[in-house]
Amino acid sequence: MIRSVVRGFGAALPKQVMSNRDLESRVDTTDEWIVQRTGIRQRYIAGEGETTASLGEAAARQALDRAGLTVADIDLIIVATSTPDNTFPATAVNIQHRLGMSHGFAFDVQAVCSGFVYAMTTADLYIRGGMAKRVLVIGAETFSRILDWSDRTTCVLFGDGAGALVLEGQQGTGAISDRGILASKLRSDGAHREKLYVDGGPSTTGTVGYLRMEGREVFKHAVSMITDVIEATFEATGTTADDIDWLVPHQANRRIIDASAKKLGIPLEKVVVTVDLHGNTSAASIPLALDTAAADGRIKKGDLVLIEAMGGGFTWGAVLLRW
Ligand code: COA
């Protein structure tokens, strides 16, 4: 059978860093409150000329370089984002053009913080269905542009950035010793759509709107939703928490990450955490964390890696892959 194998990884962050102390002068908050409740110490904020597409393009170029490939080798670009440069066309076609690619096809996936898990799963289906051999999967966001900077309950949590993977179809045996994506589980439930949403849009207000969130409600559901989809990937592959080399969670909040790992029985030494440095970068957070841990040598070829996310919608999901 065909498996979707990671050939390259890349990331890009805006130039400007904003620390918790910097935020103290903007809203009534403290470094101590933010660190204690979220684990976040700083985030990157896009400046003039930096957009979702420009960050996504930079991450994609690095992933292609590391794979030893060029855009000529890519059939499909999927961008996971909730902060597109324009309402349309898709940020993916914008990046396609920036990369100088005029063949193949490109589209966006919108599942908020679960976007990268949805995009990985979509890419895997295109590869295994035979419609694409190599796919650039990008998570890119500029959440700073949809934050209400007077709302301390949300503006301290998010940041900007992008990450990318090149996935390539390779022959596997069907066993879980294969490299590549081994199992995915996606879920959503729109009954929760008003707990984390943006209060504008083309078809309602005609404005972009600002992010609104009932933080406690999100927190309440996060751990059980995350652990349910992870357990489904264990069941589908006959694996257990003991087999996992690295858990690479969506980086929303240190407390959610720690509680999920504890419930699953995955020791914290096996959990990749970047929320302290990046804040919550929504669909970009998992590929940024993968890039960090693969570049510093923690994630190695052959490691069993579990990614998971939960976000607005609610959407949630998990992907189990061998690096
Ligand atoms: N600085 C200082 N105080 C703040 C604050 C800030 N940035 N934001 C809120 N507070 C205050 C509140 O006003 C409240 O004060 P009050 O008791 O006087 O009313 C107090 O802190 C507690 O607020 P609460 O919302 O109950 O805090 P919490 O412990 O639930 O933590 C979150 C808030 C947002 C950190 C937490 O709910 C959370 O992590 N939720 C999940 C969010 C998330 O991950 N979303 C993205 C999912 S993809």
XYZ file of C-alpha atoms and ligand atoms in Angstrom:
371
model
C 0.000 0.000 0.000
C 0.967 3.633 -0.495
C 1.971 5.624 2.612
C 2.286 9.421 2.847
C 5.816 9.950 4.161
C 7.359 13.200 5.476
C 10.189 14.238 3.110
C 10.821 17.748 4.366
C 9.825 20.220 7.059
C 10.101 23.971 7.440
C 8.911 26.946 9.473
C 8.781 30.726 9.457
C 8.146 33.282 12.178
C 7.608 37.045 11.984
C 10.550 39.252 12.926
C 8.877 40.900 15.910
C 8.721 39.135 19.300
C 6.146 40.286 21.862
C 6.842 39.218 25.452
C 4.296 38.990 28.255
C 5.935 42.099 29.752
C 5.264 43.965 26.478
C 1.581 43.009 26.871
C 1.461 44.423 30.400
C 1.601 47.912 28.878
C -1.318 47.191 26.509
C -3.885 45.434 28.755
C -4.452 44.797 32.471
C -2.417 41.598 32.737
C 0.821 40.275 34.190
C 3.581 37.944 33.055
C 2.833 35.781 36.121
C -0.884 35.378 35.246
C -0.149 34.439 31.629
C 2.642 31.972 32.502
C 0.678 30.327 35.294
C -2.572 29.908 33.311
C -1.134 29.137 29.871
C 2.644 28.522 29.907
C 3.062 31.259 27.271
C 6.084 33.566 27.703
C 6.221 35.261 24.297
C 4.690 35.185 20.821
C 5.662 36.498 17.365
C 3.569 39.227 15.749
C 3.464 39.893 11.996
C 4.673 43.342 10.978
C 4.199 45.397 7.850
C 4.511 43.244 4.731
C 4.285 39.993 6.699
C 1.102 38.069 5.921
C -0.219 34.527 6.150
C 0.883 33.913 2.550
C 4.381 35.383 3.002
C 4.994 33.310 6.151
C 3.535 30.195 4.487
C 5.736 30.733 1.436
C 8.888 30.982 3.590
C 8.007 27.793 5.505
C 7.265 25.979 2.228
C 10.604 27.021 0.687
C 12.486 25.642 3.697
C 10.525 22.368 3.582
C 11.281 21.974 -0.143
C 14.997 22.719 0.455
C 15.223 20.165 3.268
C 13.463 17.595 1.030
C 15.903 18.307 -1.793
C 12.937 19.069 -4.057
C 11.629 21.998 -6.095
C 8.060 23.112 -6.844
C 8.319 21.128 -10.085
C 8.046 18.001 -7.885
C 4.840 19.141 -6.116
C 1.344 18.245 -7.379
C -0.832 19.842 -4.711
C -0.613 22.579 -2.067
C -2.981 22.520 0.902
C -2.952 25.464 3.303
C -4.650 25.239 6.678
C -5.588 28.735 7.809
C -8.360 30.797 9.378
C -6.591 34.073 8.639
C -6.289 34.114 4.825
C -4.734 37.097 3.056
C -8.074 37.596 1.272
C -11.556 36.121 1.637
C -10.773 34.591 -1.750
C -8.881 33.325 -3.663
C -7.399 30.733 -1.339
C -4.092 31.521 0.374
C -2.886 28.243 -1.171
C -3.091 29.654 -4.721
C -1.396 32.837 -3.524
C 1.487 30.712 -2.172
C 1.433 28.576 -5.330
C 2.021 31.728 -7.387
C 4.684 33.083 -4.995
C 6.553 29.788 -5.342
C 6.458 30.108 -9.133
C 4.262 27.021 -9.546
C 1.707 27.075 -12.374
C 0.917 23.354 -12.615
C -1.124 21.181 -10.254
C -3.729 22.555 -7.863
C -4.028 24.285 -4.496
C -6.743 24.931 -1.930
C -7.291 25.980 1.681
C -8.692 23.962 4.561
C -10.487 25.795 7.368
C -10.755 23.919 10.644
C -9.226 26.614 12.893
C -6.699 25.124 15.352
C -7.332 21.595 14.019
C -6.572 22.817 10.493
C -3.192 21.136 10.181
C -4.544 17.758 11.307
C -7.369 18.115 8.758
C -4.892 19.193 6.033
C -2.524 16.262 6.742
C -5.438 13.840 6.552
C -6.716 15.417 3.311
C -3.239 15.265 1.747
C -2.916 11.616 2.773
C -6.221 10.778 1.052
C -5.164 12.572 -2.183
C -1.858 10.685 -2.144
C -3.348 7.280 -1.379
C -6.171 7.941 -3.896
C -3.542 8.485 -6.590
C -4.394 12.129 -7.395
C -1.089 13.478 -6.076
C 2.388 12.060 -5.521
C 3.807 14.930 -3.470
C 1.867 17.473 -1.427
C 3.013 20.630 0.336
C 0.970 20.843 3.531
C 1.194 24.275 5.138
C -0.273 25.689 8.357
C -0.034 29.481 8.343
C -1.713 32.141 10.463
C -1.723 35.811 11.422
C -4.136 35.649 14.362
C -2.773 38.983 15.619
C -4.898 40.584 12.880
C -8.196 39.173 14.236
C -7.491 39.819 17.923
C -9.323 42.447 19.933
C -6.244 44.036 21.505
C -8.402 45.538 24.270
C -9.648 42.081 25.411
C -7.144 40.624 27.885
C -8.966 37.278 27.952
C -7.966 36.531 24.344
C -5.174 38.825 23.105
C -2.536 37.314 25.402
C -3.037 33.795 24.030
C -2.310 33.918 20.302
C 0.603 34.527 17.926
C 1.589 34.383 14.253
C 3.717 31.957 12.230
C 3.790 29.166 9.689
C 5.069 25.636 9.270
C 5.130 23.212 6.359
C 5.709 19.572 5.498
C 6.343 17.876 2.167
C 4.438 14.575 2.076
C 5.400 11.996 -0.559
C 3.638 8.776 -1.571
C 5.976 5.805 -0.986
C 5.371 2.082 -1.161
C 4.692 0.565 2.264
C 3.854 -2.909 3.490
C 0.670 -2.035 5.377
C 2.348 -2.787 8.718
C 2.686 -0.158 11.426
C 6.458 -0.402 11.019
C 5.967 1.534 7.722
C 7.091 5.143 7.564
C 4.308 7.662 6.861
C 0.779 8.351 8.048
C -0.629 5.259 9.780
C -4.012 6.484 11.022
C -6.157 9.618 11.285
C -9.289 10.465 13.182
C -11.222 13.687 12.548
C -14.238 15.032 14.441
C -16.361 18.164 14.632
C -19.488 19.300 16.427
C -21.001 22.630 15.387
C -23.172 22.724 18.510
C -20.127 24.385 20.119
C -19.573 26.945 17.346
C -20.260 29.992 19.560
C -17.714 29.068 22.232
C -14.771 30.047 20.020
C -15.572 32.097 16.932
C -14.936 35.312 15.003
C -17.755 37.867 15.252
C -17.658 38.916 11.594
C -17.578 37.513 8.106
C -18.343 38.278 4.451
C -21.901 36.944 4.549
C -22.971 38.348 7.927
C -21.373 41.655 8.853
C -19.276 42.280 5.765
C -16.321 42.813 8.100
C -13.464 40.559 9.150
C -14.443 40.571 12.836
C -12.585 39.688 16.018
C -11.919 36.426 17.843
C -14.270 35.737 20.778
C -13.896 32.877 23.205
C -15.418 31.365 26.308
C -12.079 30.139 27.613
C -13.433 27.983 30.429
C -15.870 26.215 28.094
C -13.044 25.413 25.664
C -10.881 24.157 28.505
C -13.710 21.988 29.840
C -14.065 20.011 26.593
C -10.470 19.991 25.341
C -8.898 17.081 27.220
C -11.681 14.536 26.678
C -12.048 15.424 22.984
C -8.289 15.155 22.396
C -7.896 11.877 24.252
C -10.927 10.315 22.455
C -9.440 10.809 18.974
C -5.997 9.707 20.103
C -7.421 6.511 21.545
C -9.211 5.926 18.210
C -5.854 6.074 16.372
C -4.359 3.631 18.924
C -7.267 1.275 18.356
C -7.025 1.520 14.556
C -3.320 0.601 14.607
C -3.068 -1.728 17.603
C -0.633 0.673 19.261
C -0.588 2.024 22.812
C 0.765 5.114 24.553
C 3.953 3.130 25.335
C 4.767 2.865 21.597
C 4.770 6.656 21.075
C 8.153 8.340 20.684
C 6.789 11.898 20.473
C 3.456 13.555 21.197
C 3.302 16.817 19.233
C 0.116 18.521 20.418
C -1.543 21.678 19.186
C 0.081 24.385 21.292
C -2.892 26.171 22.871
C -2.168 25.960 26.536
C 0.398 24.176 28.680
C -2.266 22.995 31.136
C -4.309 21.307 28.381
C -1.146 19.683 26.980
C -0.037 18.363 30.394
C -3.512 17.101 31.337
C -3.952 15.289 27.996
C -0.514 13.635 28.221
C -1.225 12.569 31.820
C -4.629 11.100 30.925
C -3.039 9.130 28.062
C -0.079 7.991 30.165
C 2.507 9.670 27.917
C 5.473 10.990 29.978
C 6.176 14.723 29.611
C 9.729 13.983 28.330
C 8.051 12.654 25.174
C 5.884 15.759 24.647
C 7.059 18.569 22.347
C 6.137 21.938 23.862
C 6.641 25.252 22.051
C 3.673 27.198 23.418
C 6.079 29.098 25.697
C 7.857 30.560 22.657
C 5.102 30.825 20.027
C 1.802 31.190 21.921
C -1.185 29.644 20.162
C -0.566 29.972 16.408
C -3.694 27.958 15.540
C -3.163 25.857 12.377
C 0.552 26.744 12.359
C 1.304 25.426 15.837
C 1.777 21.718 15.043
C 4.060 22.197 12.010
C 6.047 24.813 13.977
C 6.467 22.315 16.833
C 7.365 19.496 14.404
C 9.949 21.763 12.790
C 11.443 22.678 16.174
C 11.779 19.076 17.358
C 12.949 17.662 14.006
C 15.509 20.459 13.507
C 16.994 20.025 17.007
C 17.316 16.262 16.485
C 14.635 15.056 18.911
C 12.329 13.615 16.214
C 14.322 11.145 14.104
C 13.562 9.011 11.081
C 11.520 5.987 12.171
C 10.069 7.625 15.316
C 6.367 7.122 16.016
C 4.845 10.611 16.231
C 1.342 11.485 17.366
C -0.150 14.867 16.493
C -3.427 16.155 17.871
C -5.490 19.329 17.954
C -8.756 20.813 19.103
C -10.193 24.191 18.152
C -13.073 26.392 17.030
C -16.176 24.643 15.741
C -15.418 22.618 17.769
C -13.146 20.606 15.512
C -10.667 18.041 16.773
C -8.514 15.249 15.449
C -5.345 13.195 15.641
C -2.846 11.727 13.176
C -0.414 8.923 13.975
C 2.639 8.775 11.709
C 6.079 7.255 11.546
C 8.622 9.998 10.762
N -4.589 38.727 32.750
C -5.021 38.806 34.014
N -6.239 38.373 34.404
C -7.038 37.829 33.472
C -6.643 37.715 32.133
C -5.369 38.189 31.786
N -4.889 38.127 30.531
N -7.641 37.140 31.445
C -8.631 36.884 32.312
N -8.265 37.310 33.540
C -9.033 37.240 34.780
C -10.514 37.113 34.535
O -11.092 38.378 34.281
C -10.977 36.520 35.844
O -11.064 37.539 36.803
P -12.282 37.557 37.841
O -12.127 36.293 38.630
O -12.028 38.805 38.617
O -13.525 37.587 37.008
C -9.816 35.615 36.240
O -8.687 36.061 35.479
C -10.075 34.161 35.944
O -10.585 34.056 34.630
P -10.934 32.683 34.004
O -11.423 32.887 32.605
O -11.803 31.894 34.936
O -9.493 32.016 33.989
P -9.083 30.567 33.651
O -8.353 29.970 34.763
O -10.197 29.790 33.028
O -7.979 30.835 32.501
C -7.817 30.685 30.120
C -8.362 31.473 31.304
C -8.274 31.370 28.850
C -6.290 30.718 30.208
C -8.325 29.237 30.220
O -9.724 29.221 30.357
C -7.951 28.449 29.008
O -6.817 28.113 28.801
N -8.932 28.064 28.163
C -8.667 27.387 26.924
C -8.331 28.421 25.905
C -7.738 27.855 24.687
O -6.806 27.097 24.765
N -8.265 28.264 23.541
C -7.776 27.912 22.284
C -8.207 26.555 21.923
S -7.624 26.198 20.327
